[in-house]
Amino acid sequence: MLVEEGRRRVQIEGISPQIDGGRFPIKRTLGEEVRIEVDIFADGHDVVAGAILYRPEASPEWSEVQLSPLVNDRWQGSFTVSQLGRYIYTIIGWIDHFQSWRRGIAKKIEAGQEVSVDVLIGAQFVEEASQRATGEDSSQLKTWAATLRSVQKEDATTLEQKILSEDLVTLMTKYPDRKFATTYEKPLGIVVDREKARFSTWYELFPRSCGEPGKHGTFKDAQARLPYIADLGFDVLYLPPIHPIGTTFRKGKNNTTTAEPDDVGVPWGIGSPEGGHKAIHPQLGTMADFQEFVAKAGEYGIEIALDLAYQCSPDHPYVKEHPQWFLHRPDGTIQYAENPPKKYQDIYPINFETEDWQNLWEELKSVVLFWIDKGVKIFRVDNPHTKAFPFWEWMIGEVKQDYPHVLFLAEAFTRPKLMYRLAKVGFTQSYTYFTWHNTKWQLTTYFEELTSYPACEIFRPNVWPNTPDILHEFLQHGGRPAFMLRFVLAATLGANYGIYGPAYEVCENRPFKPGSEEYLDSEKYQIREWDLNSPYTIKHLIKRVNQIRRAHPALQSNKLLKFHPTNNEQIICYSKQTEDFSDVIVVVVNLDPYNTQSAWVSLALHSMGINPYQSYQVHDLLTDAQYTWGEHNYVELNPHIMPAHVFRVNANR
Amino acid sequence: MLVEEGRRRVQIEGISPQIDGGRFPIKRTLGEEVRIEVDIFADGHDVVAGAILYRPEASPEWSEVQLSPLVNDRWQGSFTVSQLGRYIYTIIGWIDHFQSWRRGIAKKIEAGQEVSVDVLIGAQFVEEASQRATGEDSSQLKTWAATLRSVQKEDATTLEQKILSEDLVTLMTKYPDRKFATTYEKPLGIVVDREKARFSTWYELFPRSCGEPGKHGTFKDAQARLPYIADLGFDVLYLPPIHPIGTTFRKGKNNTTTAEPDDVGVPWGIGSPEGGHKAIHPQLGTMADFQEFVAKAGEYGIEIALDLAYQCSPDHPYVKEHPQWFLHRPDGTIQYAENPPKKYQDIYPINFETEDWQNLWEELKSVVLFWIDKGVKIFRVDNPHTKAFPFWEWMIGEVKQDYPHVLFLAEAFTRPKLMYRLAKVGFTQSYTYFTWHNTKWQLTTYFEELTSYPACEIFRPNVWPNTPDILHEFLQHGGRPAFMLRFVLAATLGANYGIYGPAYEVCENRPFKPGSEEYLDSEKYQIREWDLNSPYTIKHLIKRVNQIRRAHPALQSNKLLKFHPTNNEQIICYSKQTEDFSDVIVVVVNLDPYNTQSAWVSLALHSMGINPYQSYQVHDLLTDAQYTWGEHNYVELNPHIMPAHVFRVNANR
């Protein structure tokens, strides 16, 4: 074993946060804090010191922040990220001989021991520091060195004044001797995104359902829907694929295997002679229409998120141009998607084991760059867990190097390890299991997991109560109250959440068949007309909650989510707050869409910065009601009126 | 970002055991199992497979063991280490296209689908495998491929027979297609020691106290003590430093700062004109005497452990020969050890920040090699936490590369992070906090920590109830029962344990002064005469317990230590067992040395492989008493008779 420098006595270990031994970066948004803990120690009894070194990856200059000791050789420090893109950070630790000396000589003075040789040792440390310093600091240190050298046998008070000055410590701390400093072996990464990665409000819409009754809707029609969507308070409008739809094996209404001539097809069956992933479905309009739509949405504060579904209809140009990207069967046909015994003959999956994988990767990346060029900044990625992980890590890394503001949402409803791995390899946000979690126990354990280390460092949940693929039985049977309560849960548990509308706000709850999670007359296969002014609409609740989200920073992050005990399994209670306690929101939801439920909720007031010996006011931002609360509080919620409280807490702290 | 091979679709993460992201090796002894768990998965729905690759570091050939799936994408496998020295292991994972195909075609057959093209795909996989295989296997696979190609539209039963044969699976599993296999990025290490690293019984002895009354004892005198030590059942005899003792600032009896002319000095004050760390204190004998002593001990099954104390008396030859290895003060003197305001002028610590660190390291290593050459295989290292960690990692690594049977015990009584780090950088065994842990809560939490992951993978406790530096107040005041119960705890909680004798067995309990942990008339400073036949001796208990330890493999490892609840804070109960339940020991100790205590102990029978619905026999190996027990059992222990039960469990399983 070769040791290049054996005098690095400081040991550094146990850095947190750190994902898989530094293999993957953590995530932050602009202006967020990175709080680091680490074990730092050395042999013997010398004083040690440590600092965080951090910098944007592209910058040659390290910034530095001093670490403070906690207990048990654990140290802590933090810094704020202020630039989009990749950062790296590491830890440096060193022996502080000056501080060791100072601690020792202080004890000797206290014990009345003779220190004339000791002061010379100190003088030497100060002298050396003066050589590391420049300008005024250097002169001051030289003066200090001279002072120390002049110390004689004096009384303890004089000695302390001369030797133990805090001014000298301050000055010396600026010029540590790091000759033998240890730097942690592996630089650790951070991906810094813009704020929307942390706080976003999504609405999924089929533009083709926005037209005149009986007609195929266009971008222009969808444009007319923008004021409605903006009024509800959404800031991301996600469109299912907008590309030409194939006709071979096209599915008909309600997923029938033979389409009628007037069937519009599934938007995820991408590709026709009119083009593939870089083209626009002619019935939606032109590229110019799309770009106008994106621009118009921007005026309403809405970003357009495109669907990135890397798969092809049999009519996709890739099939002819790059047949090597697909798996060929011995009979010469191309392998369609299947989950035996089910067949999806309208879809050709891409074969990521193709020999031509490098060209494939480049082409798939070029799709993203193409739409970035057209003004798209957000991609909702369809089934990323069925495409190779190494591809995502490479592609997202490459794209974000040049376009660090671009966000990728992973639409993976799969096993936990894969969900987290997608987040690790680069996805900005992720769909969750929320859609299937309806009980207090499920919601509590799941969101506690998501907001705890290490998940909280990599996985940003985007919480959806429905999608075009998932109409949960809870919504099928719970009526309008179910839609209301699931909405409040999604919008307050998740700083990022979304709904598939207008199906959601008009409380569409008819399944394809009993026991199925598919919608009847699903928009995946046909155009639907929605009555936006239906008497069942919950749009007023949606608008109100989105207003509350915008006004309350506590709801714009999941970092300080805390569940509080209640004595009723149907009543869930949780709080969110800002780090400085300036904004505290308490949410209480009746999970039973049928019956009025009541409970005592017991708030962990200390964790919310509230004096438990005083009463305080809670203001229901949904109903404007106000209550005087303490530690244990009675709540009663009639789901047919309003299944939730969203309280702002007004407390004297 | 450059990607060299993008088709490695399998992801590998969460390997356990793994220390600090693979920075440090885990530890095993010969014949022990390494059980590994790991997450393995890939995109999509293909079947994946994985294996552990492992080998002695020096061997070019990997051995391989297949992993089996647990749940949640977690896999498990194990292997046994059979060679001393360093091993490395890693994980390989790949997509098993044949198994994916087989799963799919089975479902298609079941659904009555046409599979004539699918069988050709399978035939191709089999054909490819035949090319990877050789000899008979290759021919058989070729035949299988032909069979698959000949499959026509046949009925399901015929198809299943032809296609889904287990024989074909077995054959195919031998020749997987690993073209795009993923190997975990970092090879992980194992240090394999001989059995004594896991199971050893130590006795510390000052040879100079073994002589005739009033005379300085020698190796020859110590040799005469070997039958006694062997009879008590010890297999490691650890000697304080045997090197020449300095005279400058030599300490007198009871740590007085001025020594009388006849004071023998502190063995840790190493070095005089007669030599340093490679010399023998003349009053103990010659090198030949030492080597004879080592050989004689070997005949009794006892290994001699030397004390490795890297520090010097002012008279050590290093001080003149290598003054650059010490810190010099501005007045020209060498810096002695101090812990202000305390001064230890008889000791010069080595300065590990010396410019000449490379020569220093080589010389310190040569000390170890010198004594290995003289037959020493175990080193008890004095205060390793006051010497640089990089030195230990290098030195122990270097020595064990050539002498993998050599063991190092870290005598560090310091902060937890440093204790564990010493174990990580290479120490075979470690002293513990046991000496200060006397309550049930302390013992339980501490030993649960030591026997849990990750500590159990790196830190082998060596449990001492006393040392020449530590006479705990519990022993000072608890009388003979305190010595007995602390002994049983040490010898049954720790597969490795030791006592400092004869002080321990004769129950020496006089402190230097009230509140001090130092012995009165400590052997560190003077020769002591011990009455080995004192009426207070607990040597018979020691002998019996050591016999039990030798006869019972359950007590030769800490791996399956389990604490069981009792309803009395003064009664502790725990069990140890072999993995196959063939040997189960239950220990019950009264922690109160003054009073008879009784309790109900509740055994977790399931974890001990005992049917909880049947009674079973427990046989007290200390007293030969037998009891019929169930799940909850009454015990009563009079500490003045016998403060502990050590039960062998005889159960029908």
PDB file of C-alpha atoms in Angstrom, chain A residues 1-14 20-21 23-24 39-46 71-74 95 97 103-105 107-108 111 113-114 117-118 120-121 124 180 184-186 328-331 333 335-336 338-343 351-358 361 384-391 393-395 397-398 401 415-418 420-421 424-425, chain B residues 1-14 20-21 23-24 39-46 71-74 95 97 103-105 107-108 111 113-114 117-118 120-121 124 180 184-186 328-331 333 335-336 338-343 351-358 361 384-391 393-395 397-398 401 415-418 420-421 424-425:
ATOM      1  CA  MET A   1       0.000   0.000   0.000  1.00  0.00           C
ATOM      2  CA  LEU A   2       1.401   3.335  -1.046  1.00  0.00           C
ATOM      3  CA  VAL A   3       0.754   6.301   1.193  1.00  0.00           C
ATOM      4  CA  GLU A   4       1.471   9.589  -0.459  1.00  0.00           C
ATOM      5  CA  GLU A   5       1.079  11.821   2.600  1.00  0.00           C
ATOM      6  CA  GLY A   6       0.895  10.136   5.963  1.00  0.00           C
ATOM      7  CA  ARG A   7       0.566  13.241   8.060  1.00  0.00           C
ATOM      8  CA  ARG A   8      -3.102  13.814   7.351  1.00  0.00           C
ATOM      9  CA  ARG A   9      -4.221  12.878  10.824  1.00  0.00           C
ATOM     10  CA  VAL A  10      -7.824  14.096  10.661  1.00  0.00           C
ATOM     11  CA  GLN A  11     -10.458  11.465   9.879  1.00  0.00           C
ATOM     12  CA  ILE A  12     -13.697  12.318   8.114  1.00  0.00           C
ATOM     13  CA  GLU A  13     -16.667   9.962   7.931  1.00  0.00           C
ATOM     14  CA  GLY A  14     -20.425   9.674   8.170  1.00  0.00           C
ATOM     15  CA  ASP A  20     -25.340   5.577  -1.854  1.00  0.00           C
ATOM     16  CA  GLY A  21     -21.833   6.488  -0.738  1.00  0.00           C
ATOM     17  CA  ARG A  23     -22.816   7.745  -6.118  1.00  0.00           C
ATOM     18  CA  PHE A  24     -25.776  10.090  -6.665  1.00  0.00           C
ATOM     19  CA  ASP A  39     -17.916  13.073  11.944  1.00  0.00           C
ATOM     20  CA  ILE A  40     -14.511  14.720  12.241  1.00  0.00           C
ATOM     21  CA  PHE A  41     -11.820  13.650  14.661  1.00  0.00           C
ATOM     22  CA  ALA A  42      -8.136  12.909  14.920  1.00  0.00           C
ATOM     23  CA  ASP A  43      -5.856  10.824  17.055  1.00  0.00           C
ATOM     24  CA  GLY A  44      -4.821  12.253  20.384  1.00  0.00           C
ATOM     25  CA  HIS A  45      -6.167  15.320  22.088  1.00  0.00           C
ATOM     26  CA  ASP A  46      -5.483  18.072  19.592  1.00  0.00           C
ATOM     27  CA  VAL A  71     -21.642  16.319  20.297  1.00  0.00           C
ATOM     28  CA  ASN A  72     -19.885  12.982  19.937  1.00  0.00           C
ATOM     29  CA  ASP A  73     -17.391  14.211  17.298  1.00  0.00           C
ATOM     30  CA  ARG A  74     -20.260  15.243  15.038  1.00  0.00           C
ATOM     31  CA  ILE A  95      -5.624  19.951  13.335  1.00  0.00           C
ATOM     32  CA  HIS A  97      -2.371  23.502  16.709  1.00  0.00           C
ATOM     33  CA  ARG A 103      -6.416  25.423  25.545  1.00  0.00           C
ATOM     34  CA  GLY A 104      -3.294  23.974  27.155  1.00  0.00           C
ATOM     35  CA  ILE A 105      -1.700  27.226  28.174  1.00  0.00           C
ATOM     36  CA  LYS A 107      -5.044  25.439  31.960  1.00  0.00           C
ATOM     37  CA  LYS A 108      -1.415  25.939  32.855  1.00  0.00           C
ATOM     38  CA  ALA A 111      -2.835  26.071  37.645  1.00  0.00           C
ATOM     39  CA  GLN A 113       2.441  26.935  36.130  1.00  0.00           C
ATOM     40  CA  GLU A 114       5.409  28.590  34.489  1.00  0.00           C
ATOM     41  CA  VAL A 117       8.609  28.339  26.978  1.00  0.00           C
ATOM     42  CA  ASP A 118       4.991  27.727  26.057  1.00  0.00           C
ATOM     43  CA  LEU A 120       7.363  30.969  22.562  1.00  0.00           C
ATOM     44  CA  ILE A 121       5.628  27.983  20.988  1.00  0.00           C
ATOM     45  CA  GLN A 124       5.793  30.608  16.507  1.00  0.00           C
ATOM     46  CA  PHE A 180      -1.781  18.410   6.535  1.00  0.00           C
ATOM     47  CA  TYR A 184     -12.921  13.729   2.125  1.00  0.00           C
ATOM     48  CA  GLU A 185     -12.085  11.195  -0.572  1.00  0.00           C
ATOM     49  CA  LYS A 186     -15.164  11.658  -2.710  1.00  0.00           C
ATOM     50  CA  HIS A 328     -37.275  -8.313 -34.624  1.00  0.00           C
ATOM     51  CA  ARG A 329     -38.961 -11.654 -34.356  1.00  0.00           C
ATOM     52  CA  PRO A 330     -37.833 -14.727 -36.288  1.00  0.00           C
ATOM     53  CA  ASP A 331     -40.766 -14.256 -38.674  1.00  0.00           C
ATOM     54  CA  THR A 333     -42.119  -8.879 -37.752  1.00  0.00           C
ATOM     55  CA  GLN A 335     -41.933  -7.240 -31.535  1.00  0.00           C
ATOM     56  CA  TYR A 336     -44.936  -5.293 -30.226  1.00  0.00           C
ATOM     57  CA  GLU A 338     -46.862  -7.446 -24.520  1.00  0.00           C
ATOM     58  CA  ASN A 339     -47.488  -8.520 -20.973  1.00  0.00           C
ATOM     59  CA  PRO A 340     -48.425 -12.134 -21.707  1.00  0.00           C
ATOM     60  CA  PRO A 341     -51.083 -13.107 -22.361  1.00  0.00           C
ATOM     61  CA  LYS A 342     -51.967  -9.427 -23.091  1.00  0.00           C
ATOM     62  CA  LYS A 343     -50.850  -7.946 -26.411  1.00  0.00           C
ATOM     63  CA  ASN A 351     -35.045  -2.027 -27.738  1.00  0.00           C
ATOM     64  CA  PHE A 352     -32.437  -0.456 -25.466  1.00  0.00           C
ATOM     65  CA  GLU A 353     -30.149  -3.419 -26.090  1.00  0.00           C
ATOM     66  CA  THR A 354     -29.772  -2.475 -29.754  1.00  0.00           C
ATOM     67  CA  GLU A 355     -26.232  -2.502 -31.113  1.00  0.00           C
ATOM     68  CA  ASP A 356     -26.952   1.006 -32.342  1.00  0.00           C
ATOM     69  CA  TRP A 357     -27.661   2.245 -28.811  1.00  0.00           C
ATOM     70  CA  GLN A 358     -25.431   5.291 -29.128  1.00  0.00           C
ATOM     71  CA  TRP A 361     -29.612   7.704 -27.256  1.00  0.00           C
ATOM     72  CA  PRO A 384     -39.543   5.721 -17.488  1.00  0.00           C
ATOM     73  CA  HIS A 385     -39.106   2.467 -15.563  1.00  0.00           C
ATOM     74  CA  THR A 386     -39.496   0.538 -18.847  1.00  0.00           C
ATOM     75  CA  LYS A 387     -36.506   2.277 -20.414  1.00  0.00           C
ATOM     76  CA  ALA A 388     -32.887   1.670 -19.439  1.00  0.00           C
ATOM     77  CA  PHE A 389     -31.694   3.523 -16.317  1.00  0.00           C
ATOM     78  CA  PRO A 390     -28.244   4.291 -17.781  1.00  0.00           C
ATOM     79  CA  PHE A 391     -29.987   6.131 -20.608  1.00  0.00           C
ATOM     80  CA  GLU A 393     -28.839   9.185 -16.171  1.00  0.00           C
ATOM     81  CA  TRP A 394     -26.945  10.154 -19.299  1.00  0.00           C
ATOM     82  CA  MET A 395     -29.773  11.974 -21.080  1.00  0.00           C
ATOM     83  CA  GLY A 397     -27.485  14.826 -17.150  1.00  0.00           C
ATOM     84  CA  GLU A 398     -26.624  15.995 -20.645  1.00  0.00           C
ATOM     85  CA  GLN A 401     -25.927  20.618 -18.235  1.00  0.00           C
ATOM     86  CA  ARG A 415     -41.845  -1.061  -7.277  1.00  0.00           C
ATOM     87  CA  PRO A 416     -40.286   1.157  -4.593  1.00  0.00           C
ATOM     88  CA  LYS A 417     -36.637   0.530  -5.456  1.00  0.00           C
ATOM     89  CA  LEU A 418     -37.226   1.496  -9.085  1.00  0.00           C
ATOM     90  CA  TYR A 420     -36.289   5.819  -5.957  1.00  0.00           C
ATOM     91  CA  ARG A 421     -33.642   4.830  -8.485  1.00  0.00           C
ATOM     92  CA  LYS A 424     -31.482   9.121  -8.088  1.00  0.00           C
ATOM     93  CA  VAL A 425     -30.520   8.977 -11.764  1.00  0.00           C
TER      94      VAL A 425
ATOM     95  CA  MET B   1     -20.579  12.389 -19.547  1.00  0.00           C
ATOM     96  CA  LEU B   2     -19.052   9.481 -21.400  1.00  0.00           C
ATOM     97  CA  VAL B   3     -20.877   6.160 -21.316  1.00  0.00           C
ATOM     98  CA  GLU B   4     -18.736   3.283 -22.410  1.00  0.00           C
ATOM     99  CA  GLU B   5     -21.444   0.619 -22.490  1.00  0.00           C
ATOM    100  CA  GLY B   6     -25.030   1.780 -22.238  1.00  0.00           C
ATOM    101  CA  ARG B   7     -26.662  -1.594 -22.462  1.00  0.00           C
ATOM    102  CA  ARG B   8     -25.966  -2.623 -18.880  1.00  0.00           C
ATOM    103  CA  ARG B   9     -29.569  -2.360 -17.809  1.00  0.00           C
ATOM    104  CA  VAL B  10     -29.323  -4.057 -14.422  1.00  0.00           C
ATOM    105  CA  GLN B  11     -29.017  -1.772 -11.399  1.00  0.00           C
ATOM    106  CA  ILE B  12     -27.235  -2.837  -8.232  1.00  0.00           C
ATOM    107  CA  GLU B  13     -27.463  -0.945  -4.948  1.00  0.00           C
ATOM    108  CA  GLY B  14     -27.864  -1.257  -1.206  1.00  0.00           C
ATOM    109  CA  ASP B  20     -18.691   3.462   4.733  1.00  0.00           C
ATOM    110  CA  GLY B  21     -19.569   2.926   1.087  1.00  0.00           C
ATOM    111  CA  ARG B  23     -14.095   2.311   2.147  1.00  0.00           C
ATOM    112  CA  PHE B  24     -13.281  -0.348   4.774  1.00  0.00           C
ATOM    113  CA  ASP B  39     -31.025  -4.745  -4.353  1.00  0.00           C
ATOM    114  CA  ILE B  40     -30.978  -5.893  -7.981  1.00  0.00           C
ATOM    115  CA  PHE B  41     -33.449  -4.798 -10.599  1.00  0.00           C
ATOM    116  CA  ALA B  42     -33.710  -3.534 -14.148  1.00  0.00           C
ATOM    117  CA  ASP B  43     -36.065  -1.466 -16.225  1.00  0.00           C
ATOM    118  CA  GLY B  44     -39.094  -3.178 -17.620  1.00  0.00           C
ATOM    119  CA  HIS B  45     -40.405  -6.605 -16.815  1.00  0.00           C
ATOM    120  CA  ASP B  46     -37.502  -8.858 -17.756  1.00  0.00           C
ATOM    121  CA  VAL B  71     -38.909  -9.638  -1.553  1.00  0.00           C
ATOM    122  CA  ASN B  72     -38.985  -6.063  -2.783  1.00  0.00           C
ATOM    123  CA  ASP B  73     -36.124  -6.522  -5.300  1.00  0.00           C
ATOM    124  CA  ARG B  74     -33.818  -7.643  -2.512  1.00  0.00           C
ATOM    125  CA  ILE B  95     -31.040  -9.818 -17.566  1.00  0.00           C
ATOM    126  CA  HIS B  97     -33.775 -13.268 -21.469  1.00  0.00           C
ATOM    127  CA  ARG B 103     -42.339 -16.994 -18.209  1.00  0.00           C
ATOM    128  CA  GLY B 104     -44.066 -15.322 -21.182  1.00  0.00           C
ATOM    129  CA  ILE B 105     -44.557 -18.428 -23.280  1.00  0.00           C
ATOM    130  CA  LYS B 107     -48.647 -17.704 -19.911  1.00  0.00           C
ATOM    131  CA  LYS B 108     -49.368 -17.774 -23.622  1.00  0.00           C
ATOM    132  CA  ALA B 111     -54.123 -18.803 -22.497  1.00  0.00           C
ATOM    133  CA  GLN B 113     -52.318 -18.636 -27.753  1.00  0.00           C
ATOM    134  CA  GLU B 114     -50.408 -19.553 -30.842  1.00  0.00           C
ATOM    135  CA  VAL B 117     -42.919 -17.762 -33.584  1.00  0.00           C
ATOM    136  CA  ASP B 118     -42.186 -17.574 -29.849  1.00  0.00           C
ATOM    137  CA  LEU B 120     -38.194 -19.901 -32.505  1.00  0.00           C
ATOM    138  CA  ILE B 121     -37.130 -17.011 -30.256  1.00  0.00           C
ATOM    139  CA  GLN B 124     -32.311 -18.904 -30.577  1.00  0.00           C
ATOM    140  CA  PHE B 180     -24.439  -6.786 -20.797  1.00  0.00           C
ATOM    141  CA  TYR B 184     -21.067  -3.248  -8.895  1.00  0.00           C
ATOM    142  CA  GLU B 185     -18.751  -0.285  -9.239  1.00  0.00           C
ATOM    143  CA  LYS B 186     -16.655  -0.868  -6.139  1.00  0.00           C
ATOM    144  CA  HIS B 328      11.250  20.058  20.122  1.00  0.00           C
ATOM    145  CA  ARG B 329      10.443  23.059  22.255  1.00  0.00           C
ATOM    146  CA  PRO B 330      11.939  26.507  21.673  1.00  0.00           C
ATOM    147  CA  ASP B 331      14.295  25.957  24.632  1.00  0.00           C
ATOM    148  CA  THR B 333      14.125  20.355  25.158  1.00  0.00           C
ATOM    149  CA  GLN B 335       8.218  17.864  24.439  1.00  0.00           C
ATOM    150  CA  TYR B 336       7.135  15.340  27.054  1.00  0.00           C
ATOM    151  CA  GLU B 338       1.130  16.310  28.966  1.00  0.00           C
ATOM    152  CA  ASN B 339      -2.545  16.764  29.568  1.00  0.00           C
ATOM    153  CA  PRO B 340      -2.414  20.269  31.030  1.00  0.00           C
ATOM    154  CA  PRO B 341      -1.987  20.912  33.820  1.00  0.00           C
ATOM    155  CA  LYS B 342      -0.744  17.294  34.220  1.00  0.00           C
ATOM    156  CA  LYS B 343       2.810  16.502  33.082  1.00  0.00           C
ATOM    157  CA  ASN B 351       5.452  13.206  16.689  1.00  0.00           C
ATOM    158  CA  PHE B 352       3.525  11.711  13.787  1.00  0.00           C
ATOM    159  CA  GLU B 353       3.778  15.042  11.962  1.00  0.00           C
ATOM    160  CA  THR B 354       7.548  14.697  11.629  1.00  0.00           C
ATOM    161  CA  GLU B 355       8.995  15.432   8.201  1.00  0.00           C
ATOM    162  CA  ASP B 356      10.700  12.071   8.489  1.00  0.00           C
ATOM    163  CA  TRP B 357       7.380  10.236   8.833  1.00  0.00           C
ATOM    164  CA  GLN B 358       8.218   7.633   6.212  1.00  0.00           C
ATOM    165  CA  TRP B 361       6.599   4.381   9.931  1.00  0.00           C
ATOM    166  CA  PRO B 384      -3.636   3.461  19.547  1.00  0.00           C
ATOM    167  CA  HIS B 385      -5.987   6.451  19.490  1.00  0.00           C
ATOM    168  CA  THR B 386      -3.068   8.736  20.281  1.00  0.00           C
ATOM    169  CA  LYS B 387      -1.157   7.697  17.163  1.00  0.00           C
ATOM    170  CA  ALA B 388      -2.100   8.682  13.620  1.00  0.00           C
ATOM    171  CA  PHE B 389      -4.869   6.609  12.034  1.00  0.00           C
ATOM    172  CA  PRO B 390      -3.205   6.553   8.585  1.00  0.00           C
ATOM    173  CA  PHE B 391      -0.206   4.909  10.191  1.00  0.00           C
ATOM    174  CA  GLU B 393      -4.112   1.448   8.396  1.00  0.00           C
ATOM    175  CA  TRP B 394      -0.813   1.225   6.564  1.00  0.00           C
ATOM    176  CA  MET B 395       1.138  -0.715   9.175  1.00  0.00           C
ATOM    177  CA  GLY B 397      -2.270  -3.733   6.308  1.00  0.00           C
ATOM    178  CA  GLU B 398       1.387  -4.268   5.476  1.00  0.00           C
ATOM    179  CA  GLN B 401      -0.291  -9.026   4.007  1.00  0.00           C
ATOM    180  CA  ARG B 415     -14.793   8.323  22.276  1.00  0.00           C
ATOM    181  CA  PRO B 416     -17.073   5.995  20.275  1.00  0.00           C
ATOM    182  CA  LYS B 417     -16.209   7.272  16.799  1.00  0.00           C
ATOM    183  CA  LEU B 418     -12.487   6.733  17.430  1.00  0.00           C
ATOM    184  CA  TYR B 420     -14.925   2.209  15.737  1.00  0.00           C
ATOM    185  CA  ARG B 421     -12.487   3.914  13.381  1.00  0.00           C
ATOM    186  CA  LYS B 424     -12.174  -0.036  10.616  1.00  0.00           C
ATOM    187  CA  VAL B 425      -8.543   0.777   9.869  1.00  0.00           C
TER     188      VAL B 425
END
